CSV table of C-alpha atoms and ligand atoms in Angstrom, one decimal:
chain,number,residue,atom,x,y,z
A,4,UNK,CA,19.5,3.9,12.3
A,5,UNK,CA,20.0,6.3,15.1
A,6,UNK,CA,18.4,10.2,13.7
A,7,UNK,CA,18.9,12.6,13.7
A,8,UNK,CA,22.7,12.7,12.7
A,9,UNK,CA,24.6,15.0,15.2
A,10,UNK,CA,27.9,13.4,14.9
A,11,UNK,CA,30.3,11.9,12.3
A,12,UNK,CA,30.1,8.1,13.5
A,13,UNK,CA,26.3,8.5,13.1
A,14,UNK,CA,26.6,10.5,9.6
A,15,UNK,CA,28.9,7.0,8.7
A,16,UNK,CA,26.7,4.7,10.1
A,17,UNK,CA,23.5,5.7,8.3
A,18,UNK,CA,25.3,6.0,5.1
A,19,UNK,CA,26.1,2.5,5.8
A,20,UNK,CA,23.0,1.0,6.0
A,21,UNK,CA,22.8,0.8,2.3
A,22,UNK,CA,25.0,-2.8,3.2
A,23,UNK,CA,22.6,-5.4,4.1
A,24,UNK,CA,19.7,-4.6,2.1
A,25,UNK,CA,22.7,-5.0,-1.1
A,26,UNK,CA,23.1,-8.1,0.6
A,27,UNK,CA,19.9,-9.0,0.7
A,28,UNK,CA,19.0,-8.0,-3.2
A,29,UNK,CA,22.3,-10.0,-4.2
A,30,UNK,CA,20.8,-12.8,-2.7
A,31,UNK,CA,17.8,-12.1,-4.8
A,32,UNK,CA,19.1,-11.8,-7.9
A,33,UNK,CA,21.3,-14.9,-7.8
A,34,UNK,CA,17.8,-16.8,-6.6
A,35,UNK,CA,19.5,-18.0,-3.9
A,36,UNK,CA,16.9,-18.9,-1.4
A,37,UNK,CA,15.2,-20.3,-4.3
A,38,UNK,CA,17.9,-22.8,-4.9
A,39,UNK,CA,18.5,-23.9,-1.6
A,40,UNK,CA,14.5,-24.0,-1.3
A,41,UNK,CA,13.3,-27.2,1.7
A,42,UNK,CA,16.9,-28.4,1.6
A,43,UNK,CA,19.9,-28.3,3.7
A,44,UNK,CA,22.9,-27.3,2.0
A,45,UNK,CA,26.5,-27.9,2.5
A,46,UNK,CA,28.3,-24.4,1.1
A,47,UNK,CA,30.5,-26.4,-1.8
A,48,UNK,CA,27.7,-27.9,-3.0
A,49,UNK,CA,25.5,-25.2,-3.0
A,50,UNK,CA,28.4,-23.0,-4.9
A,51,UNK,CA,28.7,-25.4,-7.3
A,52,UNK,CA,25.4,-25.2,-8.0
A,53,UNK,CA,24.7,-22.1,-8.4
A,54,UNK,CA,28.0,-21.6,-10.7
A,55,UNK,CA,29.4,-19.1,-8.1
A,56,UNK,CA,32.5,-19.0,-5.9
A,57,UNK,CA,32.8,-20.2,-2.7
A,58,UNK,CA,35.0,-17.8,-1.4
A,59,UNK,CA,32.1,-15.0,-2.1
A,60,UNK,CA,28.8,-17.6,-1.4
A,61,UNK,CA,30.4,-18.2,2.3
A,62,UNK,CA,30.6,-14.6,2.8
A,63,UNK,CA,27.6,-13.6,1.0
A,64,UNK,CA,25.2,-17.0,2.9
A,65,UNK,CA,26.8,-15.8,6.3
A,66,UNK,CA,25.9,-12.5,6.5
A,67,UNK,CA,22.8,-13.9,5.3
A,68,UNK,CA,22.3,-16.1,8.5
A,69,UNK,CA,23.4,-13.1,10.3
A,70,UNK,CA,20.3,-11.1,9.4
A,71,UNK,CA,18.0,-14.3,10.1
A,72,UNK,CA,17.6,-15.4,6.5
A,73,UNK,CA,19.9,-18.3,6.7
A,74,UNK,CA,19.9,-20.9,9.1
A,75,UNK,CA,24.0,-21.3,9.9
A,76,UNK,CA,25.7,-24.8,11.1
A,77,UNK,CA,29.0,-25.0,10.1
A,78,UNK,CA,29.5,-24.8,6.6
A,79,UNK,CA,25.9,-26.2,6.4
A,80,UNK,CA,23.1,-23.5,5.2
A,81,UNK,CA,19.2,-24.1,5.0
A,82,UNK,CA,16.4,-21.5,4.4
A,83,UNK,CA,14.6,-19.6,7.7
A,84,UNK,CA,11.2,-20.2,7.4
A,85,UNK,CA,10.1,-17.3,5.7
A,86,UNK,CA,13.3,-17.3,3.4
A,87,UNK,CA,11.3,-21.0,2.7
A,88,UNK,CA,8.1,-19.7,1.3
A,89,UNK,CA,7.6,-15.8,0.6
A,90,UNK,CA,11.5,-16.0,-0.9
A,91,UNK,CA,11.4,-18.8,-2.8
A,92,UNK,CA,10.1,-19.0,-6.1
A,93,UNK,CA,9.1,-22.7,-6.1
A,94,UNK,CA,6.7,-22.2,-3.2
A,95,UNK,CA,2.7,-21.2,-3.1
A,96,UNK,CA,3.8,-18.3,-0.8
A,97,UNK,CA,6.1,-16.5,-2.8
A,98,UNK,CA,5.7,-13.0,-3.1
A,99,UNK,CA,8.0,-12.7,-6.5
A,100,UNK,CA,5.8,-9.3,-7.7
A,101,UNK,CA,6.6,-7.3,-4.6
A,102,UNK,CA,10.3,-8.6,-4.3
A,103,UNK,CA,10.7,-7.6,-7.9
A,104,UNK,CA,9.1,-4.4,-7.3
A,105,UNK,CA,11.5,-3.5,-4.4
A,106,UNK,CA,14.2,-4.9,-6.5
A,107,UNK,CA,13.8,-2.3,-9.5
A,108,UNK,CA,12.8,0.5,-6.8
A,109,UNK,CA,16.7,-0.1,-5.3
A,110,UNK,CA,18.1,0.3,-9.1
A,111,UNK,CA,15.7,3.5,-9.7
A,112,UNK,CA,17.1,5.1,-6.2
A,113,UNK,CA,20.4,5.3,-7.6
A,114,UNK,CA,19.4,7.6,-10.2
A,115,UNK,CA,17.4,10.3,-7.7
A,116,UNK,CA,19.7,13.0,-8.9
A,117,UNK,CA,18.3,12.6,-12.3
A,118,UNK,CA,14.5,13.4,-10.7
A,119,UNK,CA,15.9,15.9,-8.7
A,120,UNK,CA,17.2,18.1,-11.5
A,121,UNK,CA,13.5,17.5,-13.5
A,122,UNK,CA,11.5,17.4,-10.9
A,123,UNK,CA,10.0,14.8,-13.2
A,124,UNK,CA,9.7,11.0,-12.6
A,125,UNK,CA,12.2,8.3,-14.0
A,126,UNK,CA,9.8,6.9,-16.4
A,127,UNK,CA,6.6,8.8,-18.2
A,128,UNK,CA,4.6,6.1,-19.5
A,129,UNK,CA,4.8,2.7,-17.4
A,130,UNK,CA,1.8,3.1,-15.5
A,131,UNK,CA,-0.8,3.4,-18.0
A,132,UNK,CA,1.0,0.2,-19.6
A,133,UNK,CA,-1.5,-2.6,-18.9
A,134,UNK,CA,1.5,-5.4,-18.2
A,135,UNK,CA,3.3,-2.9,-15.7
A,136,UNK,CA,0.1,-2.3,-14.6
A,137,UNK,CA,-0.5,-6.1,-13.7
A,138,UNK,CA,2.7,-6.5,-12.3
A,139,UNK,CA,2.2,-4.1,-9.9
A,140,UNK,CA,-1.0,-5.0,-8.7
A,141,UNK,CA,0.6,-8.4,-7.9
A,142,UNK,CA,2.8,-6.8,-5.8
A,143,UNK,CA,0.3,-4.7,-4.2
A,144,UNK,CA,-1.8,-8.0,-3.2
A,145,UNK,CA,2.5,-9.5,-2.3
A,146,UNK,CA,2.9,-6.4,0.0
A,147,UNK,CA,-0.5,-6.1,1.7
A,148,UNK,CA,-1.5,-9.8,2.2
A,149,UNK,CA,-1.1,-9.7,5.7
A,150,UNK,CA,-1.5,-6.4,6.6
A,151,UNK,CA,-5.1,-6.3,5.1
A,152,UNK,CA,-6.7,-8.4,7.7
A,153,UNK,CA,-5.0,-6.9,10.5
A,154,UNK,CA,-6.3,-3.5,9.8
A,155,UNK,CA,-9.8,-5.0,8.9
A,156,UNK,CA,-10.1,-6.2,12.7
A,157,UNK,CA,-9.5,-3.1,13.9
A,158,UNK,CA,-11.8,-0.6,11.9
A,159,UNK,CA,-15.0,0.2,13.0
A,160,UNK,CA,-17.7,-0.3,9.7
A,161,UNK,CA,-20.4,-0.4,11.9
A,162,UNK,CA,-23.8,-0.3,10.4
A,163,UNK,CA,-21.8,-0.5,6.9
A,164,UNK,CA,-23.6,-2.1,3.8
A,165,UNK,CA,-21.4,-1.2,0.7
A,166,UNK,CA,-18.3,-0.4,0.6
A,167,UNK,CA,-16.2,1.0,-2.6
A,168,UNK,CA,-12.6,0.6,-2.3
A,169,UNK,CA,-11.2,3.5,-4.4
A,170,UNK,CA,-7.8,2.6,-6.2
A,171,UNK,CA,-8.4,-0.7,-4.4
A,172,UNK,CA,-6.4,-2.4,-7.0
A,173,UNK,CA,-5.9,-6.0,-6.1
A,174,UNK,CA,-8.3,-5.6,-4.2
A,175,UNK,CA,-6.8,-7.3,-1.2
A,176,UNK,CA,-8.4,-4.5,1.6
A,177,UNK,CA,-11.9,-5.3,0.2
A,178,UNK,CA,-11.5,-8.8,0.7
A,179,UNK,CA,-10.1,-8.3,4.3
A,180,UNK,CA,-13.2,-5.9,4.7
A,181,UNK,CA,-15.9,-8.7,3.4
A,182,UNK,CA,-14.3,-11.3,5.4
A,183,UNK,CA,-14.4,-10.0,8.7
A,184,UNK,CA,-18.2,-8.3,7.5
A,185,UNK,CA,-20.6,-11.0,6.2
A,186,UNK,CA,-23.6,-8.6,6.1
A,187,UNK,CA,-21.2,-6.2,3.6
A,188,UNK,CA,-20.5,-5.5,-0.3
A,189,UNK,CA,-18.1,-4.5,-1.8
A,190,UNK,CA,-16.9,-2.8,-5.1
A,191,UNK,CA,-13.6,-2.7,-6.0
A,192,UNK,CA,-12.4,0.9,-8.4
A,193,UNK,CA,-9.6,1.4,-10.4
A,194,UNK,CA,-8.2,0.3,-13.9
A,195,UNK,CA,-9.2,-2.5,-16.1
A,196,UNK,CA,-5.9,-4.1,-15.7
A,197,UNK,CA,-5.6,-4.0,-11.9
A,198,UNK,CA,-9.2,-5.2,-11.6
A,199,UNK,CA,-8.4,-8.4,-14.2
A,200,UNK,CA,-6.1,-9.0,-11.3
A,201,UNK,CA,-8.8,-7.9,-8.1
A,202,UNK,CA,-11.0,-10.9,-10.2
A,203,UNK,CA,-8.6,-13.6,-10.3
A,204,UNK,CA,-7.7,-13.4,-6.1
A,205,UNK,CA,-11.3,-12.7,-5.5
A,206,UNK,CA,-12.3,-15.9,-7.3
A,207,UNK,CA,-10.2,-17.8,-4.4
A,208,UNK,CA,-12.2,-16.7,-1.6
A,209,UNK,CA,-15.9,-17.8,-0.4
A,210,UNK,CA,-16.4,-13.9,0.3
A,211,UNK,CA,-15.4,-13.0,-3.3
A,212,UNK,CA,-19.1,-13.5,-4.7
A,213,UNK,CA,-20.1,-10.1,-2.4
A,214,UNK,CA,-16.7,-8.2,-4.8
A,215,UNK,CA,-18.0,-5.9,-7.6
A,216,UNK,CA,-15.8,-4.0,-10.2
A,217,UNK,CA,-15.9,-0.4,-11.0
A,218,UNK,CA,-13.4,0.0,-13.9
A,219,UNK,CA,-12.5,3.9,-14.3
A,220,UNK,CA,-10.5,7.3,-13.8
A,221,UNK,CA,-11.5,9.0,-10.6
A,222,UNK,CA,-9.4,11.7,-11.4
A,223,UNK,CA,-11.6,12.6,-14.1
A,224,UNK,CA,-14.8,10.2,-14.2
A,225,UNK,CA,-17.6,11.1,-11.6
A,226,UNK,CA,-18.1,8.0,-9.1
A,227,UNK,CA,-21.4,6.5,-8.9
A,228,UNK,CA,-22.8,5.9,-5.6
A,229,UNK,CA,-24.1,5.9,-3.3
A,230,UNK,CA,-21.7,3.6,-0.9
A,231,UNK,CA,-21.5,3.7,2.9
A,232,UNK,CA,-17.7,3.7,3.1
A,233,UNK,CA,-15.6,4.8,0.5
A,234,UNK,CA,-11.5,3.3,1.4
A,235,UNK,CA,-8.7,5.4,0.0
A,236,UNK,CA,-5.9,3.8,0.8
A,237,UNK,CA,-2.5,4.5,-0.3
A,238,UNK,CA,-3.6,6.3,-3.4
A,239,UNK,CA,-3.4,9.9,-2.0
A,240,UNK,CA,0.6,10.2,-2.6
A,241,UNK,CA,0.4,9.8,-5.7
A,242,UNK,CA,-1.4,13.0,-6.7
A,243,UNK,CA,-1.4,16.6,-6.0
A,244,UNK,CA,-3.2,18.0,-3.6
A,245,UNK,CA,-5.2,19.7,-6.2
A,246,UNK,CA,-5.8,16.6,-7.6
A,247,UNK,CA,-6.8,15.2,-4.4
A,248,UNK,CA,-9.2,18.0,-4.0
A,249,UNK,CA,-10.8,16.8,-7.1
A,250,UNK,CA,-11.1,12.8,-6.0
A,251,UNK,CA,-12.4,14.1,-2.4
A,252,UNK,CA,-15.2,15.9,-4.3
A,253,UNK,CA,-16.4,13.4,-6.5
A,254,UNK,CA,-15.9,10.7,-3.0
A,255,UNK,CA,-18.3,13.3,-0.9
A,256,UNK,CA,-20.8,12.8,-4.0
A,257,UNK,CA,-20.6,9.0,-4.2
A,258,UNK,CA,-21.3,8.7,-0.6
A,259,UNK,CA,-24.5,8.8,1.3
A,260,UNK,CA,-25.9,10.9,4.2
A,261,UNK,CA,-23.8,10.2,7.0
A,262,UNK,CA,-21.2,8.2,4.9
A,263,UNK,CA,-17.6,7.7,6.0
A,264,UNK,CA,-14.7,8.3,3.7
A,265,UNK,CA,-11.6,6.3,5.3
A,266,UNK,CA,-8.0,7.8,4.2
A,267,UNK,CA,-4.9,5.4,4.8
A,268,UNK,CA,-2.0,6.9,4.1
A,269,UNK,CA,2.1,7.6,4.9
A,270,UNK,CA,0.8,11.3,7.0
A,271,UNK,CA,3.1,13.2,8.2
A,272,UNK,CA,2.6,13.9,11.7
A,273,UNK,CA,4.8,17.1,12.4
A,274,UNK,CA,4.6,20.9,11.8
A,275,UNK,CA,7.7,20.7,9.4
A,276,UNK,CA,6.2,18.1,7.8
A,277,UNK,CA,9.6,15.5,8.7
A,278,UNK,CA,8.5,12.5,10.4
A,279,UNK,CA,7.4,10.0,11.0
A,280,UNK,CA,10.2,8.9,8.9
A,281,UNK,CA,9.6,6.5,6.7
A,282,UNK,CA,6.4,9.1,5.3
A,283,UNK,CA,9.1,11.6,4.6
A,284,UNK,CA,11.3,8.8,3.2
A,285,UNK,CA,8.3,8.1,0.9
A,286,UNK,CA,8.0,11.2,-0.7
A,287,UNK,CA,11.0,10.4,-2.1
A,288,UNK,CA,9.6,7.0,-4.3
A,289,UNK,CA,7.1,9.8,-5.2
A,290,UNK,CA,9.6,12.1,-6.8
A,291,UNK,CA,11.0,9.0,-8.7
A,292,UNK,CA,7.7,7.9,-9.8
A,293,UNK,CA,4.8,10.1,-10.2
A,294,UNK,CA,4.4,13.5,-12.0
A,295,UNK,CA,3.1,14.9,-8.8
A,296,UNK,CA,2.6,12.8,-5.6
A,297,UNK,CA,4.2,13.7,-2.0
A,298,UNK,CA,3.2,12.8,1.3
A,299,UNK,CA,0.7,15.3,3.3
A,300,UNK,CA,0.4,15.9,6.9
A,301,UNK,CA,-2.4,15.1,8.7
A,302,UNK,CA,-3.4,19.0,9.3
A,303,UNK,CA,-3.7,19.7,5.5
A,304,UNK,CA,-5.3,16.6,4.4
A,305,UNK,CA,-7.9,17.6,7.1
A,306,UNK,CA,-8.1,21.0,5.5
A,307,UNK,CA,-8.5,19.8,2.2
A,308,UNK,CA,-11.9,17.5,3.8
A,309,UNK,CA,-13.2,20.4,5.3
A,310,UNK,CA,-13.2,22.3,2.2
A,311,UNK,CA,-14.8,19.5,0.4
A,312,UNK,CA,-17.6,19.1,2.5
A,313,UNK,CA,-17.1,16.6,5.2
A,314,UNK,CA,-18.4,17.1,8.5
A,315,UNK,CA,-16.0,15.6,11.0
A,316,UNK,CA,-12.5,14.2,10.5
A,317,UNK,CA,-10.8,12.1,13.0
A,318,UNK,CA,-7.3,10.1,13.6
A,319,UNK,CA,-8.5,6.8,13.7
A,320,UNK,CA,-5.8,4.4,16.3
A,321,UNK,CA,-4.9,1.7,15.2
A,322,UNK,CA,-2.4,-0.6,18.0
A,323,UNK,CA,1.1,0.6,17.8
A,324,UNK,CA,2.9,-2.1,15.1
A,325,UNK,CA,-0.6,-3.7,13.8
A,326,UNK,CA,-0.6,-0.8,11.4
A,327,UNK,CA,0.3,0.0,7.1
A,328,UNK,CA,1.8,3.1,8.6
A,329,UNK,CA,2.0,4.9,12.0
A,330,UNK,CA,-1.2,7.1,12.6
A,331,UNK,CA,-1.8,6.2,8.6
A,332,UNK,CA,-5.7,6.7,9.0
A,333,UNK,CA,-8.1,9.5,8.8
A,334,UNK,CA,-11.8,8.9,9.2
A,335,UNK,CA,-14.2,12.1,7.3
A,336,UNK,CA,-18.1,11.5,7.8
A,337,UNK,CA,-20.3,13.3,5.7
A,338,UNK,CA,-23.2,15.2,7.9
A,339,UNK,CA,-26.4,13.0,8.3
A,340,UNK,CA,-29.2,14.5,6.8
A,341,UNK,CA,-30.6,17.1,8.7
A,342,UNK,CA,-33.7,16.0,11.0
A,343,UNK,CA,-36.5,18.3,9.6
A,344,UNK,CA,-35.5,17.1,5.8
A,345,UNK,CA,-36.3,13.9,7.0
A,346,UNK,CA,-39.6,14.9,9.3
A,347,UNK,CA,-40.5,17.1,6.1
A,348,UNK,CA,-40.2,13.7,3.4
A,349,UNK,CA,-41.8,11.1,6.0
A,350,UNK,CA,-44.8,14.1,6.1
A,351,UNK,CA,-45.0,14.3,2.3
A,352,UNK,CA,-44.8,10.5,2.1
A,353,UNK,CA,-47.7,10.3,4.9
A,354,UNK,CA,-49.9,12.7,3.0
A,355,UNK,CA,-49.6,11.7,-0.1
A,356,UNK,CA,-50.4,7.8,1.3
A,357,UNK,CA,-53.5,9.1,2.4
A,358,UNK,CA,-54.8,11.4,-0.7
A,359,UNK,CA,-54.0,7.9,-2.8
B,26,LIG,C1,-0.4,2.2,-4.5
B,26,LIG,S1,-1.8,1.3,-5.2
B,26,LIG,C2,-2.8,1.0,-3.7
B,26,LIG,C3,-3.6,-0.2,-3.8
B,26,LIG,C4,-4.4,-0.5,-2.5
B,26,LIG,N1,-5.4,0.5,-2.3
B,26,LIG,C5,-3.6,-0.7,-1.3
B,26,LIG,O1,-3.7,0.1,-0.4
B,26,LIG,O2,-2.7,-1.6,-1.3
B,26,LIG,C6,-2.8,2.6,-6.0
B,26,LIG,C7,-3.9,2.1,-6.8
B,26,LIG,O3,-4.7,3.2,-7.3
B,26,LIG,C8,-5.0,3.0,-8.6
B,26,LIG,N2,-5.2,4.3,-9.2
B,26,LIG,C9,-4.4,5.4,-9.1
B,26,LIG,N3,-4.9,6.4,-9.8
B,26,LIG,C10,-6.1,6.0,-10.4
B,26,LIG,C11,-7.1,6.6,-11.2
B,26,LIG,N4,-6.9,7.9,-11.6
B,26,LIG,N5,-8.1,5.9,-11.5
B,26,LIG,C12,-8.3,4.6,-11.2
B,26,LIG,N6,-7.3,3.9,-10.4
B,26,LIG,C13,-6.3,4.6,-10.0
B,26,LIG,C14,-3.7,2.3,-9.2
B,26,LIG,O4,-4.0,1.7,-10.4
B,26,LIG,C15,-3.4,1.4,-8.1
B,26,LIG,O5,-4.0,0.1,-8.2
């Protein structure tokens, strides 16, 4: 997609990128790469199979193979290998919760004029509902599974003991965090139904007996700490930045003197607030879905940690393509505690040794 759009043959071609991913969820909903699953199909066979024509399968399978989905010889069609597993329902790998998720979120985009008028979101009540709530978690763990690790290898916890991962839901960043950190613990935050879920994929890893569960609202129960890190990630979209204000508060209180409090997020990086683009583009899901979440640029979200108590704030980098989103983390330290607090306590301590 080539932006921004200066001429007509770019206006068409962006509007006409809505075709493959169609493509894509049509093969979805007809379970198609479930069907063909290990096997190598020849295209009658597979039409007859799945009760559809052949005339739309072939046209359908080869654009398919086209994207890199399919594997094409002749009329003969098998699964690529990721098509194999994280597509196909039959397999250990598949990721049905997050393909599902991106499945309704494709329906739900066709009705953004609806949020636009409201400024309200599609549906009030979902989230609080403990089975939508479940389902979504799965496809948090479905969409982060690999990305997890990748940013755990590259962020510095150094001299990090506990760690609480706030709105940590599956709690797949925590268990990244613990495996690369043997010397760390870790408490996972957020509701009783996302941490039912955190439970059962901890209970699969050696480093989910250092996982602890911290069951509440942080938007209006105070956090108990203290804990060394605090993670944030991908929760600040979907609030307000007075809202935010509020959970950046309560974080500064839950952590201890020289604590860091590590934001990952969809920042926007310009003054205008337009790019990069997929951020902007995911305002939009937060329209559709939230009462009040956007996307923030990295200036204001620093503002908003200044006002709130943190000491430094910093960009952390993460290598170009190894990241959840581009330049998606900020690092806020709370100050260590001043020197002559310390002197002053060690004195008391000392004195007091001695009188005893
Ligand atoms: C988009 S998910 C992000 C999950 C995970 N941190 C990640 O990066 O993949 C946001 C999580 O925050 C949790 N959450 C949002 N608001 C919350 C609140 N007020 N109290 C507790 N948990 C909350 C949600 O239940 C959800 O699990």
């Amino acid at each position: 997609m080539k932006l921004p759009i200066r001429t007509f043959e770019e206006f068409r071609d962006v509007l006409s990128a809505y075709r493959l991913p169609r493509v894509i969820l049509t093969a979805l909903a007809l379970d198609l790469f479930t069907v063909i699953g290990k096997k190598v199909w020849r295209l009658q066979d597979l039409a007859r199979e799945m009760k559809v024509s052949e005339r739309g399968l072939s046209i359908l399978c080869r654009n398919l193979a086209m994207a890199g989905l399919l594997h094409k010889k002749g009329d003969v069609y098998s699964n690529s290998r990721l098509s194999a597993t994280a597509l196909n329902a039959d397999d250990p790998a598949y990721r049905g919760n997050y393909l599902q998720l991106i499945t309704n979120h494709a329906n739900d985009w066709l009705r953004l004029a609806d949020s636009v008028r409201s400024g309200e979101p599609l549906e009030k009540d979902e989230l609080e509902d403990p089975d939508y709530r479940r389902r979504f978690t799965w496809a948090m763990h479905h969409r982060t599974l690999e990305t997890a690790p990748v940013i755990a290898a590259q962020l510095s916890l150094k001299g990090a003991k506990t760690l609480l991962d706030l709105g940590g839901g599956p709690g797949t960043y925590a268990m990244a965090f613990l495996a690369k950190h043997p010397g760390l613990r870790a408490t996972v935050c957020d509701r009783p139904a996302a941490l039912e879920v955190a439970k059962e994929i901890a209970a699969t890893h050696k480093a989910g007996a250092r996982l602890s569960y911290l069951p509440l609202d942080f938007l209006s129960d105070n956090i108990p700490g203290p804990f060394d890190v605090i993670w944030y990630s991908n929760v600040l979209h979907i609030y307000s930045p007075e809202q935010n204000l509020g959970v950046f508060r309560r974080a500064r209180a839950a952590l201890s003197d020289g604590g860091r409090f590590i934001i990952q997020d969809a920042f926007l990086h310009d003054r205008e607030g337009l790019y990069p683009e997929e951020a902007s583009l995911f305002a939009v899901s937060m329209l559709l879905f939230t009462d009040s979440g956007n996307t923030y640029s990295v200036a204001d979200t620093t503002a908003w940690l200044k006002q709130t108590g943190f000491a430094t704030v910093k960009s952390v980098k993460m290598t170009k393509g190894r990241e959840d989103w581009e330049g998606g983390i900020l690092e806020a330290a709370v100050p260590p505690r001043p020197p002559k607090m310390r002197d002053r306590r060690r004195r008391s301590a000392r004195s007091w040794r001695s009188r005893s």
